[in-house]
Amino acid sequence: RLEPSGKSSNEMGRWSICHLRQSNLPPVTIISIYQVCPRSTNMIGNTAYHQQRRALDAAGRTLHPRNAFVMDLDRIVTQLRARNHDIILGGDFNEALNDRNSGVLRLATAHQLVDPFLHRFPHHTSFGTHIHGSRRIDAIFVTPALLPCIHRIGYALFYYTRNS
């Protein structure tokens, strides 16, 4: 069941949140994210990178949009975990866990979030989740208590089911 006032989003479009109640169990919070690329995909324009850069500048925050993303999301997950919420965190991270200085890895490690795909298939060959690469930059992470609830998990090849 959706908690009262259980939906929210980030003013910069970086994530949306949904809080669910369970009978006699901790709440589950689902966070669907989009993290911008490390640099703008075009130098002139109004991409999500540009929009976040402008919003951060207007707020007097001189952080790179990706650093601000990890810092702000870390604060939210910290607050939710302090209130005993289990977490499902997933989306387009635009980075892999093994990338140099991976903010996603720092976030997952700090909050003991588990990649259920790697948990289930630890020796699976690596694959790409985007058209021009071989890295898995789209992922889902969960708190350990949710692992037994996952009965099936998988990824489809890029363009396997549809054009998006």
Short mmCIF file of C-alpha atoms in Angstrom, two decimals:
data_model
loop_
_atom_site.label_atom_id
_atom_site.label_comp_id
_atom_site.label_asym_id
_atom_site.label_seq_id
_atom_site.Cartn_x
_atom_site.Cartn_y
_atom_site.Cartn_z
CA ARG A 1 0.00 0.00 0.00
CA LEU A 2 1.15 3.48 -0.79
CA GLU A 3 1.93 5.47 2.34
CA PRO A 4 -0.04 8.71 2.80
CA SER A 5 1.94 11.44 1.03
CA GLY A 6 4.12 8.58 -0.16
CA LYS A 7 5.26 10.04 -3.46
CA SER A 8 7.87 12.71 -4.10
CA SER A 9 10.37 13.79 -6.69
CA ASN A 10 13.52 15.83 -6.99
CA GLU A 11 13.20 19.39 -8.30
CA MET A 12 16.03 18.73 -10.78
CA GLY A 13 14.40 15.58 -12.18
CA ARG A 14 17.09 13.31 -10.76
CA TRP A 15 14.73 10.85 -9.04
CA SER A 16 11.22 10.02 -8.00
CA ILE A 17 10.33 8.25 -4.78
CA CYS A 18 7.45 6.02 -3.74
CA HIS A 19 6.99 4.76 -0.15
CA LEU A 20 5.05 1.54 0.35
CA ARG A 21 3.70 0.10 3.60
CA GLN A 22 3.77 -3.58 4.49
CA SER A 23 1.87 -5.36 7.25
CA ASN A 24 4.17 -5.98 10.20
CA LEU A 25 7.27 -5.26 8.12
CA PRO A 26 9.38 -2.13 7.51
CA PRO A 27 8.24 0.22 4.73
CA VAL A 28 9.78 -0.21 1.29
CA THR A 29 10.92 2.88 -0.59
CA ILE A 30 11.41 2.68 -4.34
CA ILE A 31 13.74 5.32 -5.79
CA SER A 32 13.87 5.58 -9.57
CA ILE A 33 16.88 7.65 -10.64
CA TYR A 34 18.56 9.29 -13.60
CA GLN A 35 22.13 10.52 -13.20
CA VAL A 36 23.47 12.78 -15.94
CA CYS A 37 26.51 11.81 -18.00
CA PRO A 38 29.96 12.91 -16.74
CA ARG A 39 29.89 15.82 -19.20
CA SER A 40 27.28 17.36 -21.44
CA THR A 41 26.47 15.36 -24.55
CA ASN A 42 26.44 18.61 -26.54
CA MET A 43 28.12 21.87 -25.67
CA ILE A 44 25.16 24.09 -26.53
CA GLY A 45 21.70 23.16 -25.47
CA ASN A 46 19.29 22.41 -22.74
CA THR A 47 20.17 18.85 -21.78
CA ALA A 48 19.55 17.48 -18.28
CA TYR A 49 23.24 18.18 -17.59
CA HIS A 50 22.80 21.87 -18.52
CA GLN A 51 19.60 22.17 -16.51
CA GLN A 52 21.17 20.66 -13.40
CA ARG A 53 24.28 22.81 -13.76
CA ARG A 54 22.11 25.95 -13.89
CA ALA A 55 19.99 24.83 -10.90
CA LEU A 56 23.09 24.09 -8.83
CA ASP A 57 24.65 27.45 -9.78
CA ALA A 58 21.43 29.27 -8.85
CA ALA A 59 21.51 27.55 -5.45
CA GLY A 60 25.14 28.58 -4.91
CA ARG A 61 26.37 25.00 -5.13
CA THR A 62 29.58 24.77 -7.15
CA LEU A 63 29.55 20.97 -7.21
CA HIS A 64 29.62 18.96 -10.42
CA PRO A 65 26.07 17.67 -11.09
CA ARG A 66 27.17 14.07 -10.54
CA ASN A 67 28.83 14.86 -7.20
CA ALA A 68 25.70 16.73 -6.11
CA PHE A 69 23.58 13.76 -7.22
CA VAL A 70 25.51 11.28 -5.07
CA MET A 71 25.69 13.65 -2.09
CA ASP A 72 21.96 14.48 -2.18
CA LEU A 73 20.86 10.89 -2.78
CA ASP A 74 23.13 9.69 0.03
CA ARG A 75 21.41 12.13 2.40
CA ILE A 76 17.97 10.83 1.41
CA VAL A 77 18.93 7.15 1.72
CA THR A 78 20.55 7.87 5.11
CA GLN A 79 17.32 9.45 6.36
CA LEU A 80 15.20 6.55 5.05
CA ARG A 81 17.46 3.89 6.54
CA ALA A 82 17.37 5.74 9.90
CA ARG A 83 13.58 5.33 9.74
CA ASN A 84 14.03 1.59 9.04
CA HIS A 85 12.94 1.69 5.38
CA ASP A 86 14.07 -1.02 3.01
CA ILE A 87 15.25 0.44 -0.29
CA ILE A 88 14.91 -0.42 -3.96
CA LEU A 89 17.17 1.97 -5.88
CA GLY A 90 17.33 1.65 -9.63
CA GLY A 91 17.69 3.45 -12.89
CA ASP A 92 20.18 4.94 -15.31
CA PHE A 93 23.32 5.65 -13.31
CA ASN A 94 25.42 6.42 -16.42
CA GLU A 95 28.34 4.71 -14.70
CA ALA A 96 29.32 1.17 -13.81
CA LEU A 97 30.24 -0.11 -10.39
CA ASN A 98 33.82 -0.67 -11.50
CA ASP A 99 34.28 2.83 -12.98
CA ARG A 100 37.06 4.88 -11.46
CA ASN A 101 35.70 7.00 -8.57
CA SER A 102 32.25 5.43 -8.92
CA GLY A 103 29.75 7.40 -6.87
CA VAL A 104 27.28 4.55 -7.27
CA LEU A 105 29.75 2.13 -5.69
CA ARG A 106 30.34 4.55 -2.79
CA LEU A 107 26.59 4.94 -2.29
CA ALA A 108 25.87 1.20 -2.46
CA THR A 109 28.75 0.42 -0.11
CA ALA A 110 27.84 3.13 2.41
CA HIS A 111 24.27 1.82 2.69
CA GLN A 112 25.02 -1.88 2.24
CA LEU A 113 22.90 -2.03 -0.90
CA VAL A 114 23.19 -5.21 -2.94
CA ASP A 115 23.02 -5.65 -6.71
CA PRO A 116 20.50 -8.52 -6.89
CA PHE A 117 21.61 -9.49 -10.41
CA LEU A 118 25.23 -9.91 -9.33
CA HIS A 119 24.05 -11.61 -6.15
CA ARG A 120 22.09 -14.15 -8.18
CA PHE A 121 24.58 -14.51 -11.06
CA PRO A 122 28.04 -13.65 -9.65
CA HIS A 123 29.92 -15.22 -12.59
CA HIS A 124 27.75 -13.86 -15.42
CA THR A 125 29.75 -12.37 -18.28
CA SER A 126 29.67 -8.58 -18.44
CA PHE A 127 27.35 -6.86 -20.88
CA GLY A 128 26.32 -3.36 -21.85
CA THR A 129 23.01 -1.70 -21.11
CA HIS A 130 23.48 1.03 -23.69
CA ILE A 131 23.94 0.97 -27.42
CA HIS A 132 27.56 2.19 -27.57
CA GLY A 133 29.21 0.22 -24.82
CA SER A 134 29.89 -2.92 -22.90
CA ARG A 135 29.34 -1.63 -19.35
CA ARG A 136 26.21 -2.09 -17.26
CA ILE A 137 25.30 1.54 -16.47
CA ASP A 138 21.66 0.77 -15.67
CA ALA A 139 21.18 -1.16 -12.45
CA ILE A 140 19.05 -1.93 -9.43
CA PHE A 141 20.24 -2.11 -5.82
CA VAL A 142 18.27 -3.32 -2.80
CA THR A 143 18.71 -3.62 0.93
CA PRO A 144 19.67 -7.20 1.92
CA ALA A 145 16.29 -7.90 3.57
CA LEU A 146 14.64 -7.67 0.14
CA LEU A 147 16.85 -10.27 -1.58
CA PRO A 148 14.61 -13.24 -0.62
CA CYS A 149 11.65 -11.40 -2.19
CA ILE A 150 13.24 -11.44 -5.65
CA HIS A 151 12.15 -14.54 -7.54
CA ARG A 152 13.36 -13.61 -11.02
CA ILE A 153 15.76 -11.01 -12.37
CA GLY A 154 17.36 -10.42 -15.74
CA TYR A 155 18.44 -7.92 -18.35
CA ALA A 156 17.52 -7.89 -22.02
CA LEU A 157 20.01 -6.95 -24.70
CA PHE A 158 19.79 -3.37 -25.92
CA TYR A 159 16.97 -3.09 -28.53
CA TYR A 160 15.90 -6.68 -27.74
CA THR A 161 12.27 -5.86 -26.98
CA ARG A 162 11.70 -2.35 -28.34
CA ASN A 163 13.41 0.74 -29.69
CA SER A 164 13.96 2.51 -26.40
#
